[in-house]
Amino acid sequence: MQKQVFKFLAKVNKIVLPSYSKQQLDLAKANKLQMAIIGWRWFVTKNALD
């Protein structure tokens, strides 16, 4: 059940949140909000794949 929730969240993230890799964002220059979004997307993707 938990994996299904994370798969759903991953789909929502893909639609709603910006993709910083496509924008070629430099992580050293990212602000705190951008780093939080990157961390959230990483967390959801990690748990959706497990």
mmCIF file of C-alpha atoms in Angstrom:
data_model
loop_
_atom_site.group_PDB
_atom_site.id
_atom_site.type_symbol
_atom_site.label_atom_id
_atom_site.label_comp_id
_atom_site.label_asym_id
_atom_site.label_seq_id
_atom_site.Cartn_x
_atom_site.Cartn_y
_atom_site.Cartn_z
ATOM 1 C CA MET A 1 0.000 0.000 0.000
ATOM 2 C CA GLN A 2 2.772 2.431 0.922
ATOM 3 C CA LYS A 3 4.514 1.852 -2.406
ATOM 4 C CA GLN A 4 1.306 2.720 -4.267
ATOM 5 C CA VAL A 5 1.082 6.015 -2.392
ATOM 6 C CA PHE A 6 4.643 6.929 -3.344
ATOM 7 C CA LYS A 7 4.027 5.977 -6.981
ATOM 8 C CA PHE A 8 1.020 8.303 -7.000
ATOM 9 C CA LEU A 9 3.066 11.072 -5.377
ATOM 10 C CA ALA A 10 5.783 10.593 -8.004
ATOM 11 C CA LYS A 11 3.245 11.121 -10.780
ATOM 12 C CA VAL A 12 1.911 14.244 -9.061
ATOM 13 C CA ASN A 13 5.452 15.560 -8.579
ATOM 14 C CA LYS A 14 6.212 15.088 -12.249
ATOM 15 C CA ILE A 15 3.166 17.123 -13.245
ATOM 16 C CA VAL A 16 3.214 19.843 -10.580
ATOM 17 C CA LEU A 17 6.820 20.461 -9.521
ATOM 18 C CA PRO A 18 9.495 21.946 -11.788
ATOM 19 C CA SER A 19 12.292 19.791 -13.177
ATOM 20 C CA TYR A 20 15.545 21.504 -12.295
ATOM 21 C CA SER A 21 17.654 19.043 -14.272
ATOM 22 C CA LYS A 22 15.949 20.168 -17.478
ATOM 23 C CA GLN A 23 16.628 23.765 -16.487
ATOM 24 C CA GLN A 24 20.291 22.850 -15.808
ATOM 25 C CA LEU A 25 20.183 24.331 -12.310
ATOM 26 C CA ASP A 26 23.533 24.440 -10.549
ATOM 27 C CA LEU A 27 23.057 22.885 -7.103
ATOM 28 C CA ALA A 28 25.652 25.212 -5.612
ATOM 29 C CA LYS A 29 23.508 28.198 -6.642
ATOM 30 C CA ALA A 30 20.112 26.751 -5.671
ATOM 31 C CA ASN A 31 18.177 28.522 -2.934
ATOM 32 C CA LYS A 32 16.595 26.759 0.042
ATOM 33 C CA LEU A 33 13.199 26.297 -1.582
ATOM 34 C CA GLN A 34 14.747 24.723 -4.675
ATOM 35 C CA MET A 35 16.862 22.412 -2.501
ATOM 36 C CA ALA A 36 13.743 21.414 -0.538
ATOM 37 C CA ILE A 37 11.912 20.559 -3.778
ATOM 38 C CA ILE A 38 14.892 18.539 -5.007
ATOM 39 C CA GLY A 39 15.039 16.674 -1.700
ATOM 40 C CA TRP A 40 11.306 15.965 -1.718
ATOM 41 C CA ARG A 41 11.407 14.646 -5.298
ATOM 42 C CA TRP A 42 14.404 12.449 -4.421
ATOM 43 C CA PHE A 43 12.662 11.059 -1.320
ATOM 44 C CA VAL A 44 9.457 10.219 -3.205
ATOM 45 C CA THR A 45 11.312 8.687 -6.149
ATOM 46 C CA LYS A 46 13.521 6.581 -3.840
ATOM 47 C CA ASN A 47 10.517 5.183 -1.997
ATOM 48 C CA ALA A 48 8.493 4.621 -5.180
ATOM 49 C CA LEU A 49 11.287 2.489 -6.658
ATOM 50 C CA ASP A 50 11.935 0.312 -3.596
#
